[in-house]
Coordinates of C-alpha atoms and ligand atoms in Angstrom, one line a residue:
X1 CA 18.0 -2.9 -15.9
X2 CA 18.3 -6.4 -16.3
X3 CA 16.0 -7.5 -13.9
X4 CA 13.7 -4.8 -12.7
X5 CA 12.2 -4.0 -9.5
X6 CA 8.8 -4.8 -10.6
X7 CA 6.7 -5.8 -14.0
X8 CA 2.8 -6.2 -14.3
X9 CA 1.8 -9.2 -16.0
X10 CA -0.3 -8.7 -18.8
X11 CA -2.0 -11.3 -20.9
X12 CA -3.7 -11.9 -24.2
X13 CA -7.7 -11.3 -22.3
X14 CA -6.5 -8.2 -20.8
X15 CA -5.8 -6.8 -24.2
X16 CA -9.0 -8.0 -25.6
X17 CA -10.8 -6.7 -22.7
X18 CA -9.2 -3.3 -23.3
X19 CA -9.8 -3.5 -27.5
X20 CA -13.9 -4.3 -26.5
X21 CA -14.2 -1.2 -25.0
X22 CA -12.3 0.9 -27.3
X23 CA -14.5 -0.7 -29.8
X24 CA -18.1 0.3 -27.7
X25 CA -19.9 3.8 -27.2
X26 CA -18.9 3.8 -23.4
X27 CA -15.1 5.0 -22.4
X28 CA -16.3 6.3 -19.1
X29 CA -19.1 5.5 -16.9
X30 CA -20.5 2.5 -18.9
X31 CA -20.8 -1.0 -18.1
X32 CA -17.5 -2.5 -17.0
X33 CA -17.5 0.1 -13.6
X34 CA -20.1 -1.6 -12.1
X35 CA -18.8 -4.8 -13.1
X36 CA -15.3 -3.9 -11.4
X37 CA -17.0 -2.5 -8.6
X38 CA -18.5 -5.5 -7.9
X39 CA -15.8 -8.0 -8.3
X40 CA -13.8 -5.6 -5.6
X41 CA -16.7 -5.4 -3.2
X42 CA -16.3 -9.1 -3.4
X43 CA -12.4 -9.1 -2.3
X44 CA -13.0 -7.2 0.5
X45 CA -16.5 -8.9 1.6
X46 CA -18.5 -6.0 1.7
X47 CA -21.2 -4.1 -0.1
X48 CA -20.4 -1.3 -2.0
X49 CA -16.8 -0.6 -4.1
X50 CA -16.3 2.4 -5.7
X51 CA -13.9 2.7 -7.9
X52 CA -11.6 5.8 -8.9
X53 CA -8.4 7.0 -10.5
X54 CA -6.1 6.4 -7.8
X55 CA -5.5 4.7 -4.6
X56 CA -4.7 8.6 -3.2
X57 CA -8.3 9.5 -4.1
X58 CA -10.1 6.6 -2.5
X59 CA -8.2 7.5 0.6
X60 CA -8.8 11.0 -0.2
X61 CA -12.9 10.5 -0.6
X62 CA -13.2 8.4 2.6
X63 CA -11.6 11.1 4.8
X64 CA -14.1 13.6 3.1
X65 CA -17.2 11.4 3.7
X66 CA -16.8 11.2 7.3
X67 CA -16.1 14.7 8.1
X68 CA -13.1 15.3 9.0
X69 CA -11.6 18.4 9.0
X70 CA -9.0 20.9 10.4
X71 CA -8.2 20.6 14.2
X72 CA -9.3 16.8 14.0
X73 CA -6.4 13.9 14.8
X74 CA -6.2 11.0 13.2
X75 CA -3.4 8.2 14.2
X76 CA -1.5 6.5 11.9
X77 CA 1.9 4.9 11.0
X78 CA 4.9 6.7 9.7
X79 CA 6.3 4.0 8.0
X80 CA 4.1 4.0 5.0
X81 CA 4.0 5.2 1.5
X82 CA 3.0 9.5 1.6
X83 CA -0.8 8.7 0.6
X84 CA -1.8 7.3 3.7
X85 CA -1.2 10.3 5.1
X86 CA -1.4 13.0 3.0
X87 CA -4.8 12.2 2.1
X88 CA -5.3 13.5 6.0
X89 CA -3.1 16.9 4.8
X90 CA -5.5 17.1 1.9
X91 CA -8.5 18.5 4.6
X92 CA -6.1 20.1 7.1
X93 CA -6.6 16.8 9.3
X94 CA -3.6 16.5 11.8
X95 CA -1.7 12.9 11.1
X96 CA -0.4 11.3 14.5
X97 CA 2.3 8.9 13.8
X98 CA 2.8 6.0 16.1
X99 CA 6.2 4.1 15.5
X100 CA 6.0 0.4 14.6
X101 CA 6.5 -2.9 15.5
X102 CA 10.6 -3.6 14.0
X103 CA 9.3 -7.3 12.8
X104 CA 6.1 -6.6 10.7
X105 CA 6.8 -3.1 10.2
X106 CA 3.1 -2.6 10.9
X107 CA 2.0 0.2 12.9
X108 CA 2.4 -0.5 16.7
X109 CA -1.3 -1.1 18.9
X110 CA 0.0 -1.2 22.1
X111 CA 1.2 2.4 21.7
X112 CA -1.9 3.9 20.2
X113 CA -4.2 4.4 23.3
X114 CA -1.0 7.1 23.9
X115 CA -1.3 8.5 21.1
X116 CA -4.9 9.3 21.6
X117 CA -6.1 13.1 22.5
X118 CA -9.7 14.5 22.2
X119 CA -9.5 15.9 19.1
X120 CA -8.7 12.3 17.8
X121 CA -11.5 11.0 15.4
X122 CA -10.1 8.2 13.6
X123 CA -7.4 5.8 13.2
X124 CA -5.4 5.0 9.8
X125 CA -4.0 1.4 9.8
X126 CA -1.4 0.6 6.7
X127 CA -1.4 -2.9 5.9
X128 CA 2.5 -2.6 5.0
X129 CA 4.0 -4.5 2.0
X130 CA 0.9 -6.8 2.0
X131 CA 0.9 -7.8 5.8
X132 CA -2.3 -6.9 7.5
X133 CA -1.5 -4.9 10.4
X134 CA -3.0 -6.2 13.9
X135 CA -6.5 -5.5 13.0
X136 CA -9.0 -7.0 15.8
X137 CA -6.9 -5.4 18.1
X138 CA -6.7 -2.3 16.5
X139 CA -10.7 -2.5 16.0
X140 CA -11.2 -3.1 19.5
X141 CA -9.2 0.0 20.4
X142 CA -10.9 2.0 17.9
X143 CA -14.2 1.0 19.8
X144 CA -13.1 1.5 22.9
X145 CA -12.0 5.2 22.2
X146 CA -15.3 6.4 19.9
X147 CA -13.0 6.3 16.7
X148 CA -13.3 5.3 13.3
X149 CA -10.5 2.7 11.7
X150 CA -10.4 3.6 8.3
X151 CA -8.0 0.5 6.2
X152 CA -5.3 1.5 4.0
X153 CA -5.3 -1.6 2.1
X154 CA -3.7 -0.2 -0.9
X155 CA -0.9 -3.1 -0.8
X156 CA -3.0 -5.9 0.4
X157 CA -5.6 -6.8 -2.0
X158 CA -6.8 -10.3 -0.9
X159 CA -4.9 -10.7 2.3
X160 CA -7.0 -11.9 4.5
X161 CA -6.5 -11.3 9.0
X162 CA -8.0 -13.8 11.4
X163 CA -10.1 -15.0 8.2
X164 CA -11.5 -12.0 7.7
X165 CA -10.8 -10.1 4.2
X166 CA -8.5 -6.7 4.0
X167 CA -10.5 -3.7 3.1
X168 CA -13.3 -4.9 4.4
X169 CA -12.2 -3.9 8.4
X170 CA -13.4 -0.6 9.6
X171 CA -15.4 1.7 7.7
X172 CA -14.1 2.1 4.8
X173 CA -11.1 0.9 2.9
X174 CA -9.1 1.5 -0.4
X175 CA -7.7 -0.2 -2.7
X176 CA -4.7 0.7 -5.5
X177 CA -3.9 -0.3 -8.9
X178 CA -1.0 1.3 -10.2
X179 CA 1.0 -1.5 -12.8
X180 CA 3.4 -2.5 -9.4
X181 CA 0.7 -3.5 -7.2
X182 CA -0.9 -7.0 -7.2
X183 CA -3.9 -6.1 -10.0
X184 CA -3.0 -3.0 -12.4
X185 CA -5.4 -0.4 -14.1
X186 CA -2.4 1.8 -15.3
X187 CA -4.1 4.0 -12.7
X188 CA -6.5 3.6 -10.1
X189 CA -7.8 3.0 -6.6
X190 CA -11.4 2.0 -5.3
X191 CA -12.9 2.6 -1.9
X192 CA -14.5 -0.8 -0.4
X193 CA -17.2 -0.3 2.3
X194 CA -20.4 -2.0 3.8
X195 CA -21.9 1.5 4.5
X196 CA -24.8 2.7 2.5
X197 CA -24.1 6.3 3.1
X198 CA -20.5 6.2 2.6
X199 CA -20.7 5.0 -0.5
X200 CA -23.7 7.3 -1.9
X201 CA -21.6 10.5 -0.6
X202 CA -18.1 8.7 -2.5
X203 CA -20.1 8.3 -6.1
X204 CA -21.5 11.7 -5.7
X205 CA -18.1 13.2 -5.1
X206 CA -16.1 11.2 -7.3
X207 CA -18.2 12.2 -9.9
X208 CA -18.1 16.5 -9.1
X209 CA -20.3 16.1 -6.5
X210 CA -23.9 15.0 -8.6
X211 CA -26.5 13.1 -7.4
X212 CA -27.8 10.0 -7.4
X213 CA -29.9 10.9 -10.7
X214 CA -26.5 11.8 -12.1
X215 CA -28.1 15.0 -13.7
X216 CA -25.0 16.4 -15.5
X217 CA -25.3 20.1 -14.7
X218 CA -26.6 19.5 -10.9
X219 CA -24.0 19.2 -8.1
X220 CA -25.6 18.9 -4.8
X221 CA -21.7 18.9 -2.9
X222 CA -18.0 19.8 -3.7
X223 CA -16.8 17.0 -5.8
X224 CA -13.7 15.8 -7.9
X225 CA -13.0 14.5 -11.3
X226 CA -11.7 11.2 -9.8
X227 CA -13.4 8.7 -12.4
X228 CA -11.9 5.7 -13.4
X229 CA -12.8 5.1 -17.5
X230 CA -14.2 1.8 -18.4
X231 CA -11.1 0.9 -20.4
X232 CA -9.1 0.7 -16.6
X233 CA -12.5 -1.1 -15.1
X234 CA -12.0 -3.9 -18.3
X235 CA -8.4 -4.5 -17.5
X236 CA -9.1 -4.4 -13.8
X237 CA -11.9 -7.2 -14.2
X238 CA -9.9 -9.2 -16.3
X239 CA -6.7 -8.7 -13.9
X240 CA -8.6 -9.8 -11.1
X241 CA -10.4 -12.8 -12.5
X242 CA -6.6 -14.2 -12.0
X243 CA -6.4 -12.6 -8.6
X244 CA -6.0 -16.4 -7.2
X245 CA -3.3 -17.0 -9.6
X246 CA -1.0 -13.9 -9.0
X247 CA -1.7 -14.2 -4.8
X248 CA -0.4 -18.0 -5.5
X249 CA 2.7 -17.2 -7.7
X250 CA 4.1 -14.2 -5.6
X251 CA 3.5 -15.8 -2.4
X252 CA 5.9 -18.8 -4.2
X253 CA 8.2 -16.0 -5.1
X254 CA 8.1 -14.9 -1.5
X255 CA 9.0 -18.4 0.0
X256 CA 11.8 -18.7 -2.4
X257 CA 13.1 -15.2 -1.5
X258 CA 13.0 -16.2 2.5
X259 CA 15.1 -19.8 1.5
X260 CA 17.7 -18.2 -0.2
X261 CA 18.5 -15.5 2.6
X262 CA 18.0 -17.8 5.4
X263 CA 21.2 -18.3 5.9
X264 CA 22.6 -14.6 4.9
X265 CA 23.3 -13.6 8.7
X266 CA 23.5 -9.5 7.4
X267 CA 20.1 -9.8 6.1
X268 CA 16.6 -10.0 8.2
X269 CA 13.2 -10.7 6.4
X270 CA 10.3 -9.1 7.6
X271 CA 8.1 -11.7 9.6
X272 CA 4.8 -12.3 8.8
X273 CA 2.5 -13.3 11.8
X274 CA 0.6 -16.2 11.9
X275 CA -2.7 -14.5 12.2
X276 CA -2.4 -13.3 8.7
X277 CA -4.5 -16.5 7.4
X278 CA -3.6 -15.1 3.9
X279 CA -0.6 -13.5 2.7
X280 CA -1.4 -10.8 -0.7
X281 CA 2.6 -9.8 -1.3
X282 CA 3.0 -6.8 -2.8
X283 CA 6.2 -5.9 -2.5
X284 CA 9.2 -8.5 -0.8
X285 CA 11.6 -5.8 1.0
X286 CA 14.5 -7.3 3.2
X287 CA 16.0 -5.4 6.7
X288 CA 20.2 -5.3 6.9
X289 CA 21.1 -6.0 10.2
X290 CA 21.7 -3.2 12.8
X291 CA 25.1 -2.6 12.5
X292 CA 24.7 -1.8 9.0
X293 CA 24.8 1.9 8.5
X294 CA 22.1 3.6 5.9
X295 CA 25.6 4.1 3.8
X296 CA 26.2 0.3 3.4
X297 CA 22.6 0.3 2.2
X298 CA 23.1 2.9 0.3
X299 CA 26.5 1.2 -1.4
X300 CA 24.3 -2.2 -1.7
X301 CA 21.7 -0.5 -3.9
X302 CA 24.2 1.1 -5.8
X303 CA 26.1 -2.2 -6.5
X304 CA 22.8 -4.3 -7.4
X305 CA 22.2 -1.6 -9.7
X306 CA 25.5 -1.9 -11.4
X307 CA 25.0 -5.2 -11.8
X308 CA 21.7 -4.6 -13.2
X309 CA 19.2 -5.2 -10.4
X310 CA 17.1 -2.5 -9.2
X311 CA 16.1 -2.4 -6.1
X312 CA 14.9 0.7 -3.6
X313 CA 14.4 2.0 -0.2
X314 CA 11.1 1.1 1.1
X315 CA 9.8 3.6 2.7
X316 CA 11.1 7.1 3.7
X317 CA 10.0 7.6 6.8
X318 CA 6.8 10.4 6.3
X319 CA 7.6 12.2 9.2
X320 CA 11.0 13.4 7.9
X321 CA 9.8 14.4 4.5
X322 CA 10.7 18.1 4.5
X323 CA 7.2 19.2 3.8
X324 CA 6.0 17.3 7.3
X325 CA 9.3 18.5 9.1
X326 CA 8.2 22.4 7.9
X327 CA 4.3 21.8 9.3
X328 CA 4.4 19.8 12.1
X329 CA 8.2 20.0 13.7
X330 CA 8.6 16.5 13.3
X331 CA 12.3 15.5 13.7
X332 CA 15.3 12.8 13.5
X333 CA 14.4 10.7 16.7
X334 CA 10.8 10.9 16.7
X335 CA 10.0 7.2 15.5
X336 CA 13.6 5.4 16.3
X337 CA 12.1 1.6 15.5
X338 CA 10.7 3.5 12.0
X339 CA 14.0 5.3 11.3
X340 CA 16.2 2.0 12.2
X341 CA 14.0 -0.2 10.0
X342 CA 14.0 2.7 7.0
X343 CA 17.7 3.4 7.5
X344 CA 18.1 -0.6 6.2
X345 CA 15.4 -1.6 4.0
X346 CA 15.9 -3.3 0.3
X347 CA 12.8 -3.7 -1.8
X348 CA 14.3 -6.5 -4.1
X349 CA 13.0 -7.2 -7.2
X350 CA 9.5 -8.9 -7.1
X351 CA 6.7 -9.6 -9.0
X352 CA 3.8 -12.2 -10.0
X353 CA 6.3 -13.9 -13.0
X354 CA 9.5 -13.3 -12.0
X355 CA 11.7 -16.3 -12.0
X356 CA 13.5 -18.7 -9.9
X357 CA 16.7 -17.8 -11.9
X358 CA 15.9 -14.1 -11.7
X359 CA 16.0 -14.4 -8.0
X360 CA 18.6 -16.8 -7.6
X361 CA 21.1 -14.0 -9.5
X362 CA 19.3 -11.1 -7.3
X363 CA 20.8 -13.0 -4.3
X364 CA 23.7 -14.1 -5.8
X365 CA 24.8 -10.5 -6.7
X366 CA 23.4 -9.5 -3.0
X367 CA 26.4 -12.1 -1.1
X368 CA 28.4 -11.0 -3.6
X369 CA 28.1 -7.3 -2.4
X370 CA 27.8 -7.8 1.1
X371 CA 31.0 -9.8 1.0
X372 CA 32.7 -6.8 -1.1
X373 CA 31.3 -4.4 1.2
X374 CA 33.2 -5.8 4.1
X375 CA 36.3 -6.1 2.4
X376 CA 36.8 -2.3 1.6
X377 CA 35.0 -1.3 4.9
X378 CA 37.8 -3.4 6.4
X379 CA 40.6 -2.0 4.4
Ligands
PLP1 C1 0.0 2.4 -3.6 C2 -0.5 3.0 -2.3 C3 -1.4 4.0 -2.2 C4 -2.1 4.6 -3.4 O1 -1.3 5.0 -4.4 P1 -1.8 5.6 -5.8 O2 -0.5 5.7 -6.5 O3 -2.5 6.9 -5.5 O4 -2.7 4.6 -6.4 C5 -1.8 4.4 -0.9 N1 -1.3 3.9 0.2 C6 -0.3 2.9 0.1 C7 0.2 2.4 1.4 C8 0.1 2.5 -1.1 O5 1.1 1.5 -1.1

């Protein structure tokens, strides 16, 4: 592909930062974890970070560490990537979709309390493609209810909602770091929270469940090998020392996106509200307009693609995967606003360094295809 759907940007002090620790006595568990730890903490204004080898496993390790388990509920949003809710399959924990809102593509509040049952325990918010969803609100329903908000933040790392930091609402939150989200460790993920306890029970099972002496043969719980070595910690502390710097450039990619569809009728952007006081893109993902079928989307992403752009559906809708159809029934009609929005989503090419001409010729080719497109559907 000519121009692909995403690149990580690495530079000249993440490779030294990598080379220092191949050249030290500690690949794993040595210095640079608390160092990363720290600087995460930091993003999402809490206490504790703990970092791991995925995004999936932070998610997983918070659900463990507050107990829930088969016959509980938890409510979350269908339009997602699978993580955010598998990591409830992973302990037999019911997910509860509620559909979204069709302009943020953020999960829905005012149709939560609905979703709500007594065996409810927690709700999952998604901060989708970088947009925090309504998170005061959400909060405030959370509290009303007796339920925890756990924050998937895995796509908005330094978005910021009413002021206040991403990861750091709720509980607990995680972060991700495979190379197309904002900072890259090849792999991993980090939990983020202000509680003391949550984060003594996620170090103990990240690390197979042993204590706080870290005695190797004594495990006090069931734990996991999800450890994060210090050579991903080094590149994540140097990645995020530019944190700043990539938030500013793909934001600017972002703007120049939204001023060269503005006036490509077919096409709708996703809004961002005004209470996000700080916008962390991940990825930029544009809507056709409704009577576009999921074929003409189809056809675009076919055409970009033989033009050398690649682009992708963003998301699947979880519900209809077949594995979630198979447990839980779910079916075609269940979440119409998610299944509309899916249907018609484009994740165009975007990251920190692409270039003005790079997304001058995605859009380009984009007209071009929609144009074509109407010809032979009018022929
Ligand atoms: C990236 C992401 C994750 C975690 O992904 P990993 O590949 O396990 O790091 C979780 N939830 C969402 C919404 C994500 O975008």
């Amino acid at each position: 592909m000519k121009i692909p759907l995403s690149s990580q940007w690495i530079n000249a002090g993440d490779e030294s930062a990598v080379l220092d620790v191949l050249r030290s006595d500690h690949l794993s568990l040595g210095p640079r974890l608390p160092e990363f730890e720290e600087g995460l903490a930091r993003v999402a204004g809490v206490a504790h970070g703990i970092a791991v080898n995925s995004g999936t496993s932070a998610l997983h390790l918070i659900v463990r560490s507050l107990g829930l388990k088969e016959s509980d509920e938890v409510v979350t949003t269908p339009f997602s990537f699978i993580a955010s809710s598998n990591c409830l399959l992973f302990e037999r924990v019911k997910p509860v979709f509620v559909d979204i809102r069709p302009d943020t593509y953020n999960i829905d509040p005012t149709r939560i309390a609905a979703a709500i049952t007594e065996r409810t325990r927690a709700i999952l918010a998604v901060d989708a493609f970088g947009q925090p969803a309504e998170l005061d609100a959400i909060e405030g329903i959370a509290r009303q209810h007796n339920l925890e908000l756990i924050e998937d933040s895995c796509e908005s790392l330094g978005s910021k909602w009413k002021g206040r930091r991403c990861g750091g609402w709720g509980v607990a939150g995680a972060f991700a770091f495979y190379p197309n989200k904002q900072i890259t460790t090849g792999e991993g993920g980090c939990i983020v929270t202000q509680s003391n306890d949550i984060a003594a029970l996620c170090r103990s099972m990240r690390n197979q469940g042993r204590g706080a002496t870290c005695e190797w043969l004594d495990h006090e719980r069931l734990g996991y090998n999800y450890r994060i070595s210090d050579i991903s910690c080094a590149l994540g502390t140097s990645q995020l020392r530019r944190l700043d710097t990539i938030i500013e450039l793909r934001g600017q990619a972002a703007e120049r996106y939204n001023a060269l569809l503005k006036d490509v009728p077919e096409v709708i952007t996703q809004r961002v509200l005004s209470d996000v006081t700080r916008m962390s893109w991940f990825v930029y993902v544009i809507r056709l307009a409704d009577q576009f079928m999921q074929a003409d989307r189809d056809w675009l992403i076919g055409w970009l693609a033989d033009h050398g752009i690649q682009s992708r559906p963003y998301f699947t809708p979880i519900h209809l995967q077949p594995f979630y159809v198979q447990e839980f029934g779910y079916k075609s009609g269940d979440f119409p606003i998610t299944e509309r929005v899916a249907a018609r989503t484009i994740a165009l090419p975007f990251f920190t360094m692409i270039a003005p001409e790079q997304q001058q010729e995605v859009v380009t080719c984009l007209k071009d295809g929609l144009a074509t497109r109407a010809r032979e559907v009018a022929r």
